[in-house]
Structure formats: C-alpha cells, structure tokens
Amino acid sequence: MATFHRFEDIESWQKARRLARRIYELTGNGDFARDFGLRDQIRRAAVSIMSNIAEGFERDSRREFARFLDIARASTGEVRSQLYVACDIGYLDECTFETLKEQCEEIARLLSGLIRYLRNNSKSPST
C-alpha cells in the first residue's frame, strides 16, 4: 500500500474528483439543469465521495478514516442509483450512463480495498 502524505495523493479521491467534475458538467445543461431536485442530489452525492475521503484522511485514527471511507463508498451507491433515474428519464444516454456507473464502481472497489487495509493495520492514517 502506498504512503499518503495528503488526501490528494489517494487514487480514489483523484477519481472521485474527476467524477464530480463530470457530474457537474452533465447536470449543468438541458433538462437535467432544470430538474433541481435530481440535479442537486446527484451533485451533493458526487461531492460527498471526495469530501469524505478528504475529511477521513485528516482525522486522527485509521478507524475514523475507515469510517469516513465507508460513507464515501455509500455515496458511490447513491450516485449510481441517481444515474439510473437520470438515464431512465432521458437525461443521460446509455453510453454516458455506463461510463459513469463504471467510474462509481471503480471508486467503490478502490475504497473497499483501502478500508480493508486500514482495518487490518494499526499505523497512522497517512500510510
């Protein structure tokens, strides 16, 4: 496992940042932009992924870090669920939906691996 000195070094945070940027791009146009409820919800969930990774990293223990990573991982599920809604009502085409869903799944896998590592080792969070 790589050593992290800043949350920005964490691959799952980097990928979550790219996902959040893409979600903001897609939700800023057309009918999606006018659906304030879904637009705001999916944006908040996408930002929550990267924010919880960062906040957990800045905590004092691996246990707390892992807890925040659990929350971030749950937010990937929330984004995926909202992507289904957006696709079903025509805000996203199938290709865009699949790409974003796969990005969420990849982030969730990375987070799961990091959570396992943190729970099985007892050093500081910056490991």
Short mmCIF file of N, CA and C in Angstrom, two decimals:
data_model
loop_
_atom_site.label_atom_id
_atom_site.label_comp_id
_atom_site.label_asym_id
_atom_site.label_seq_id
_atom_site.Cartn_x
_atom_site.Cartn_y
_atom_site.Cartn_z
N MET A 1 0.87 -1.18 0.00
CA MET A 1 0.00 0.00 0.00
C MET A 1 0.90 1.23 0.00
N ALA A 2 0.62 2.17 -0.86
CA ALA A 2 1.39 3.40 -0.96
C ALA A 2 1.23 4.24 0.30
N THR A 3 2.22 5.09 0.54
CA THR A 3 2.13 6.03 1.65
C THR A 3 1.49 7.31 1.14
N PHE A 4 0.51 7.79 1.88
CA PHE A 4 -0.17 9.03 1.51
C PHE A 4 0.26 10.11 2.48
N HIS A 5 0.68 11.24 1.94
CA HIS A 5 1.03 12.38 2.77
C HIS A 5 -0.06 13.44 2.73
N ARG A 6 -0.89 13.36 1.70
CA ARG A 6 -2.01 14.29 1.54
C ARG A 6 -3.16 13.50 0.92
N PHE A 7 -4.37 13.93 1.20
CA PHE A 7 -5.51 13.20 0.62
C PHE A 7 -5.51 13.27 -0.89
N GLU A 8 -4.91 14.32 -1.43
CA GLU A 8 -4.85 14.46 -2.89
C GLU A 8 -4.02 13.35 -3.55
N ASP A 9 -3.21 12.65 -2.76
CA ASP A 9 -2.41 11.55 -3.29
C ASP A 9 -3.20 10.25 -3.43
N ILE A 10 -4.38 10.20 -2.86
CA ILE A 10 -5.17 8.96 -2.83
C ILE A 10 -5.90 8.79 -4.16
N GLU A 11 -5.67 7.67 -4.81
CA GLU A 11 -6.24 7.43 -6.14
C GLU A 11 -7.77 7.54 -6.15
N SER A 12 -8.41 7.00 -5.13
CA SER A 12 -9.88 7.06 -5.10
C SER A 12 -10.36 8.50 -5.01
N TRP A 13 -9.63 9.37 -4.30
CA TRP A 13 -10.01 10.79 -4.23
C TRP A 13 -9.84 11.43 -5.61
N GLN A 14 -8.75 11.13 -6.29
CA GLN A 14 -8.50 11.69 -7.62
C GLN A 14 -9.61 11.30 -8.60
N LYS A 15 -10.00 10.03 -8.55
CA LYS A 15 -11.06 9.56 -9.44
C LYS A 15 -12.42 10.15 -9.05
N ALA A 16 -12.64 10.31 -7.75
CA ALA A 16 -13.89 10.93 -7.28
C ALA A 16 -13.95 12.39 -7.72
N ARG A 17 -12.83 13.06 -7.73
CA ARG A 17 -12.78 14.45 -8.20
C ARG A 17 -13.18 14.53 -9.67
N ARG A 18 -12.64 13.63 -10.48
CA ARG A 18 -12.99 13.61 -11.91
C ARG A 18 -14.48 13.29 -12.10
N LEU A 19 -14.99 12.36 -11.31
CA LEU A 19 -16.41 12.02 -11.39
C LEU A 19 -17.27 13.23 -11.04
N ALA A 20 -16.94 13.93 -9.96
CA ALA A 20 -17.72 15.10 -9.54
C ALA A 20 -17.71 16.17 -10.63
N ARG A 21 -16.55 16.40 -11.22
CA ARG A 21 -16.46 17.39 -12.30
C ARG A 21 -17.37 17.00 -13.47
N ARG A 22 -17.36 15.72 -13.84
CA ARG A 22 -18.19 15.25 -14.96
C ARG A 22 -19.67 15.35 -14.62
N ILE A 23 -20.04 15.02 -13.38
CA ILE A 23 -21.43 15.15 -12.95
C ILE A 23 -21.87 16.61 -13.04
N TYR A 24 -21.03 17.52 -12.60
CA TYR A 24 -21.37 18.95 -12.69
C TYR A 24 -21.54 19.38 -14.14
N GLU A 25 -20.67 18.91 -15.02
CA GLU A 25 -20.79 19.25 -16.45
C GLU A 25 -22.12 18.77 -17.01
N LEU A 26 -22.45 17.52 -16.76
CA LEU A 26 -23.67 16.93 -17.33
C LEU A 26 -24.95 17.52 -16.75
N THR A 27 -24.91 17.88 -15.48
CA THR A 27 -26.12 18.38 -14.83
C THR A 27 -26.30 19.88 -15.04
N GLY A 28 -25.37 20.51 -15.72
CA GLY A 28 -25.48 21.95 -15.96
C GLY A 28 -26.15 22.29 -17.28
N ASN A 29 -26.62 21.29 -18.00
CA ASN A 29 -27.18 21.52 -19.33
C ASN A 29 -28.55 20.86 -19.50
N GLY A 30 -29.33 21.44 -20.40
CA GLY A 30 -30.60 20.84 -20.83
C GLY A 30 -31.60 20.61 -19.72
N ASP A 31 -32.39 19.55 -19.89
CA ASP A 31 -33.44 19.22 -18.92
C ASP A 31 -32.86 18.89 -17.55
N PHE A 32 -31.68 18.28 -17.53
CA PHE A 32 -31.06 17.93 -16.26
C PHE A 32 -30.84 19.18 -15.40
N ALA A 33 -30.43 20.26 -16.04
CA ALA A 33 -30.16 21.51 -15.31
C ALA A 33 -31.43 22.09 -14.69
N ARG A 34 -32.57 21.79 -15.30
CA ARG A 34 -33.84 22.34 -14.80
C ARG A 34 -34.52 21.43 -13.77
N ASP A 35 -34.01 20.22 -13.62
CA ASP A 35 -34.55 19.29 -12.62
C ASP A 35 -33.76 19.51 -11.33
N PHE A 36 -34.15 20.55 -10.60
CA PHE A 36 -33.36 21.00 -9.46
C PHE A 36 -33.18 19.91 -8.41
N GLY A 37 -34.21 19.12 -8.17
CA GLY A 37 -34.12 18.08 -7.15
C GLY A 37 -33.06 17.04 -7.47
N LEU A 38 -33.17 16.40 -8.64
CA LEU A 38 -32.22 15.37 -9.02
C LEU A 38 -30.84 15.97 -9.25
N ARG A 39 -30.79 17.12 -9.89
CA ARG A 39 -29.51 17.76 -10.16
C ARG A 39 -28.74 18.02 -8.87
N ASP A 40 -29.41 18.63 -7.90
CA ASP A 40 -28.74 18.96 -6.65
C ASP A 40 -28.37 17.72 -5.86
N GLN A 41 -29.24 16.72 -5.87
CA GLN A 41 -28.98 15.48 -5.12
C GLN A 41 -27.76 14.75 -5.67
N ILE A 42 -27.68 14.59 -6.98
CA ILE A 42 -26.56 13.85 -7.55
C ILE A 42 -25.26 14.63 -7.40
N ARG A 43 -25.35 15.95 -7.50
CA ARG A 43 -24.16 16.77 -7.28
C ARG A 43 -23.65 16.63 -5.84
N ARG A 44 -24.56 16.71 -4.88
CA ARG A 44 -24.17 16.58 -3.47
C ARG A 44 -23.55 15.21 -3.21
N ALA A 45 -24.15 14.17 -3.77
CA ALA A 45 -23.64 12.82 -3.55
C ALA A 45 -22.25 12.66 -4.16
N ALA A 46 -22.04 13.21 -5.36
CA ALA A 46 -20.73 13.11 -6.01
C ALA A 46 -19.67 13.85 -5.21
N VAL A 47 -20.00 15.04 -4.74
CA VAL A 47 -19.06 15.81 -3.94
C VAL A 47 -18.80 15.11 -2.60
N SER A 48 -19.81 14.45 -2.07
CA SER A 48 -19.68 13.74 -0.80
C SER A 48 -18.60 12.66 -0.87
N ILE A 49 -18.45 12.03 -2.01
CA ILE A 49 -17.44 10.97 -2.13
C ILE A 49 -16.06 11.55 -1.84
N MET A 50 -15.68 12.57 -2.59
CA MET A 50 -14.34 13.13 -2.41
C MET A 50 -14.19 13.84 -1.07
N SER A 51 -15.25 14.48 -0.60
CA SER A 51 -15.18 15.20 0.67
C SER A 51 -14.97 14.26 1.85
N ASN A 52 -15.65 13.12 1.84
CA ASN A 52 -15.49 12.17 2.94
C ASN A 52 -14.13 11.50 2.93
N ILE A 53 -13.58 11.28 1.76
CA ILE A 53 -12.21 10.75 1.68
C ILE A 53 -11.25 11.76 2.32
N ALA A 54 -11.39 13.02 1.95
CA ALA A 54 -10.52 14.07 2.49
C ALA A 54 -10.71 14.24 3.99
N GLU A 55 -11.95 14.31 4.43
CA GLU A 55 -12.21 14.51 5.86
C GLU A 55 -11.69 13.34 6.68
N GLY A 56 -11.92 12.14 6.21
CA GLY A 56 -11.43 10.97 6.93
C GLY A 56 -9.92 10.94 7.02
N PHE A 57 -9.25 11.32 5.94
CA PHE A 57 -7.79 11.35 5.94
C PHE A 57 -7.26 12.29 7.01
N GLU A 58 -7.94 13.40 7.21
CA GLU A 58 -7.49 14.41 8.17
C GLU A 58 -7.83 14.05 9.62
N ARG A 59 -8.53 12.95 9.84
CA ARG A 59 -8.86 12.51 11.20
C ARG A 59 -7.63 11.90 11.86
N ASP A 60 -7.77 11.62 13.16
CA ASP A 60 -6.62 11.19 13.97
C ASP A 60 -6.36 9.69 13.99
N SER A 61 -7.25 8.89 13.46
CA SER A 61 -7.05 7.45 13.56
C SER A 61 -7.46 6.74 12.28
N ARG A 62 -6.90 5.56 12.12
CA ARG A 62 -7.29 4.72 10.98
C ARG A 62 -8.75 4.32 11.08
N ARG A 63 -9.21 4.10 12.29
CA ARG A 63 -10.61 3.71 12.49
C ARG A 63 -11.55 4.79 11.97
N GLU A 64 -11.26 6.04 12.32
CA GLU A 64 -12.10 7.15 11.84
C GLU A 64 -11.97 7.30 10.32
N PHE A 65 -10.75 7.17 9.82
CA PHE A 65 -10.54 7.26 8.38
C PHE A 65 -11.38 6.21 7.67
N ALA A 66 -11.34 4.98 8.16
CA ALA A 66 -12.12 3.90 7.55
C ALA A 66 -13.62 4.19 7.61
N ARG A 67 -14.06 4.78 8.71
CA ARG A 67 -15.49 5.11 8.84
C ARG A 67 -15.91 6.13 7.77
N PHE A 68 -15.08 7.14 7.55
CA PHE A 68 -15.40 8.13 6.52
C PHE A 68 -15.31 7.53 5.12
N LEU A 69 -14.40 6.59 4.93
CA LEU A 69 -14.33 5.90 3.63
C LEU A 69 -15.58 5.07 3.40
N ASP A 70 -16.13 4.49 4.46
CA ASP A 70 -17.41 3.77 4.35
C ASP A 70 -18.51 4.71 3.85
N ILE A 71 -18.53 5.92 4.39
CA ILE A 71 -19.53 6.91 3.97
C ILE A 71 -19.31 7.28 2.51
N ALA A 72 -18.05 7.48 2.13
CA ALA A 72 -17.73 7.81 0.73
C ALA A 72 -18.18 6.68 -0.19
N ARG A 73 -17.92 5.44 0.23
CA ARG A 73 -18.33 4.29 -0.59
C ARG A 73 -19.85 4.24 -0.73
N ALA A 74 -20.56 4.53 0.35
CA ALA A 74 -22.03 4.56 0.28
C ALA A 74 -22.50 5.64 -0.70
N SER A 75 -21.79 6.75 -0.74
CA SER A 75 -22.15 7.82 -1.68
C SER A 75 -21.96 7.39 -3.12
N THR A 76 -21.03 6.46 -3.39
CA THR A 76 -20.91 5.96 -4.77
C THR A 76 -22.17 5.21 -5.17
N GLY A 77 -22.76 4.49 -4.21
CA GLY A 77 -24.03 3.81 -4.48
C GLY A 77 -25.16 4.79 -4.72
N GLU A 78 -25.15 5.87 -3.95
CA GLU A 78 -26.18 6.90 -4.14
C GLU A 78 -26.08 7.52 -5.53
N VAL A 79 -24.86 7.84 -5.95
CA VAL A 79 -24.68 8.41 -7.30
C VAL A 79 -25.13 7.40 -8.35
N ARG A 80 -24.74 6.13 -8.21
CA ARG A 80 -25.16 5.11 -9.18
C ARG A 80 -26.66 5.03 -9.28
N SER A 81 -27.34 5.03 -8.16
CA SER A 81 -28.80 4.95 -8.16
C SER A 81 -29.41 6.15 -8.89
N GLN A 82 -28.88 7.32 -8.64
CA GLN A 82 -29.39 8.53 -9.29
C GLN A 82 -29.07 8.53 -10.78
N LEU A 83 -27.97 7.91 -11.17
CA LEU A 83 -27.66 7.78 -12.59
C LEU A 83 -28.71 6.93 -13.30
N TYR A 84 -29.20 5.89 -12.64
CA TYR A 84 -30.27 5.08 -13.23
C TYR A 84 -31.50 5.95 -13.50
N VAL A 85 -31.86 6.77 -12.53
CA VAL A 85 -33.02 7.65 -12.71
C VAL A 85 -32.78 8.58 -13.89
N ALA A 86 -31.60 9.21 -13.92
CA ALA A 86 -31.28 10.16 -15.00
C ALA A 86 -31.32 9.48 -16.36
N CYS A 87 -30.85 8.25 -16.45
CA CYS A 87 -30.89 7.52 -17.71
C CYS A 87 -32.33 7.14 -18.07
N ASP A 88 -33.07 6.65 -17.08
CA ASP A 88 -34.45 6.21 -17.32
C ASP A 88 -35.35 7.33 -17.83
N ILE A 89 -35.11 8.56 -17.39
CA ILE A 89 -35.97 9.66 -17.83
C ILE A 89 -35.36 10.46 -18.97
N GLY A 90 -34.24 9.97 -19.52
CA GLY A 90 -33.70 10.55 -20.74
C GLY A 90 -32.70 11.68 -20.57
N TYR A 91 -32.22 11.92 -19.36
CA TYR A 91 -31.21 12.97 -19.16
C TYR A 91 -29.82 12.50 -19.59
N LEU A 92 -29.60 11.19 -19.57
CA LEU A 92 -28.31 10.62 -19.98
C LEU A 92 -28.55 9.55 -21.03
N ASP A 93 -27.66 9.49 -22.01
CA ASP A 93 -27.74 8.37 -22.96
C ASP A 93 -27.09 7.15 -22.31
N GLU A 94 -27.33 6.00 -22.89
CA GLU A 94 -26.87 4.73 -22.32
C GLU A 94 -25.35 4.68 -22.18
N CYS A 95 -24.63 5.20 -23.15
CA CYS A 95 -23.17 5.16 -23.12
C CYS A 95 -22.62 6.00 -21.96
N THR A 96 -23.15 7.20 -21.80
CA THR A 96 -22.72 8.08 -20.71
C THR A 96 -23.06 7.45 -19.37
N PHE A 97 -24.27 6.90 -19.28
CA PHE A 97 -24.69 6.21 -18.06
C PHE A 97 -23.71 5.10 -17.69
N GLU A 98 -23.39 4.23 -18.64
CA GLU A 98 -22.49 3.10 -18.37
C GLU A 98 -21.11 3.58 -17.94
N THR A 99 -20.60 4.60 -18.61
CA THR A 99 -19.28 5.13 -18.26
C THR A 99 -19.26 5.65 -16.83
N LEU A 100 -20.26 6.43 -16.46
CA LEU A 100 -20.31 6.99 -15.11
C LEU A 100 -20.55 5.90 -14.07
N LYS A 101 -21.39 4.95 -14.39
CA LYS A 101 -21.66 3.84 -13.46
C LYS A 101 -20.38 3.05 -13.21
N GLU A 102 -19.62 2.79 -14.27
CA GLU A 102 -18.35 2.07 -14.13
C GLU A 102 -17.35 2.87 -13.30
N GLN A 103 -17.35 4.19 -13.47
CA GLN A 103 -16.46 5.03 -12.65
C GLN A 103 -16.83 4.91 -11.17
N CYS A 104 -18.11 4.94 -10.88
CA CYS A 104 -18.57 4.78 -9.49
C CYS A 104 -18.16 3.43 -8.93
N GLU A 105 -18.32 2.40 -9.73
CA GLU A 105 -17.96 1.05 -9.28
C GLU A 105 -16.47 0.93 -9.02
N GLU A 106 -15.66 1.55 -9.88
CA GLU A 106 -14.21 1.52 -9.69
C GLU A 106 -13.82 2.25 -8.40
N ILE A 107 -14.40 3.41 -8.17
CA ILE A 107 -14.12 4.16 -6.94
C ILE A 107 -14.51 3.32 -5.73
N ALA A 108 -15.67 2.69 -5.78
CA ALA A 108 -16.12 1.85 -4.67
C ALA A 108 -15.14 0.70 -4.41
N ARG A 109 -14.63 0.08 -5.47
CA ARG A 109 -13.65 -1.00 -5.30
C ARG A 109 -12.37 -0.50 -4.65
N LEU A 110 -11.89 0.65 -5.11
CA LEU A 110 -10.69 1.23 -4.52
C LEU A 110 -10.90 1.55 -3.04
N LEU A 111 -12.06 2.11 -2.73
CA LEU A 111 -12.37 2.43 -1.34
C LEU A 111 -12.45 1.17 -0.49
N SER A 112 -13.06 0.13 -1.02
CA SER A 112 -13.16 -1.14 -0.28
C SER A 112 -11.78 -1.69 0.05
N GLY A 113 -10.88 -1.62 -0.91
CA GLY A 113 -9.51 -2.09 -0.67
C GLY A 113 -8.80 -1.27 0.40
N LEU A 114 -8.97 0.03 0.34
CA LEU A 114 -8.33 0.90 1.33
C LEU A 114 -8.93 0.69 2.71
N ILE A 115 -10.24 0.50 2.77
CA ILE A 115 -10.90 0.23 4.06
C ILE A 115 -10.36 -1.07 4.66
N ARG A 116 -10.26 -2.11 3.84
CA ARG A 116 -9.72 -3.39 4.32
C ARG A 116 -8.30 -3.21 4.87
N TYR A 117 -7.49 -2.49 4.12
CA TYR A 117 -6.11 -2.25 4.54
C TYR A 117 -6.08 -1.52 5.88
N LEU A 118 -6.85 -0.47 6.01
CA LEU A 118 -6.85 0.31 7.25
C LEU A 118 -7.32 -0.52 8.44
N ARG A 119 -8.31 -1.34 8.22
CA ARG A 119 -8.85 -2.15 9.33
C ARG A 119 -7.92 -3.29 9.72
N ASN A 120 -7.03 -3.68 8.83
CA ASN A 120 -6.11 -4.78 9.12
C ASN A 120 -4.73 -4.33 9.56
N ASN A 121 -4.51 -3.03 9.62
CA ASN A 121 -3.22 -2.47 10.03
C ASN A 121 -3.46 -1.39 11.06
N SER A 122 -2.47 -1.13 11.88
CA SER A 122 -2.71 -0.24 13.03
C SER A 122 -1.88 1.03 13.05
N LYS A 123 -1.25 1.39 11.96
CA LYS A 123 -0.45 2.62 11.94
C LYS A 123 -1.32 3.84 11.73
N SER A 124 -0.69 4.99 11.59
CA SER A 124 -1.41 6.26 11.41
C SER A 124 -2.11 6.31 10.06
N PRO A 125 -3.09 7.24 9.88
CA PRO A 125 -3.86 7.32 8.63
C PRO A 125 -3.01 7.63 7.41
N SER A 126 -1.83 8.22 7.59
CA SER A 126 -1.04 8.64 6.43
C SER A 126 -0.20 7.51 5.86
N THR A 127 -0.67 6.29 6.00
CA THR A 127 0.08 5.15 5.48
C THR A 127 -0.52 4.63 4.20
#
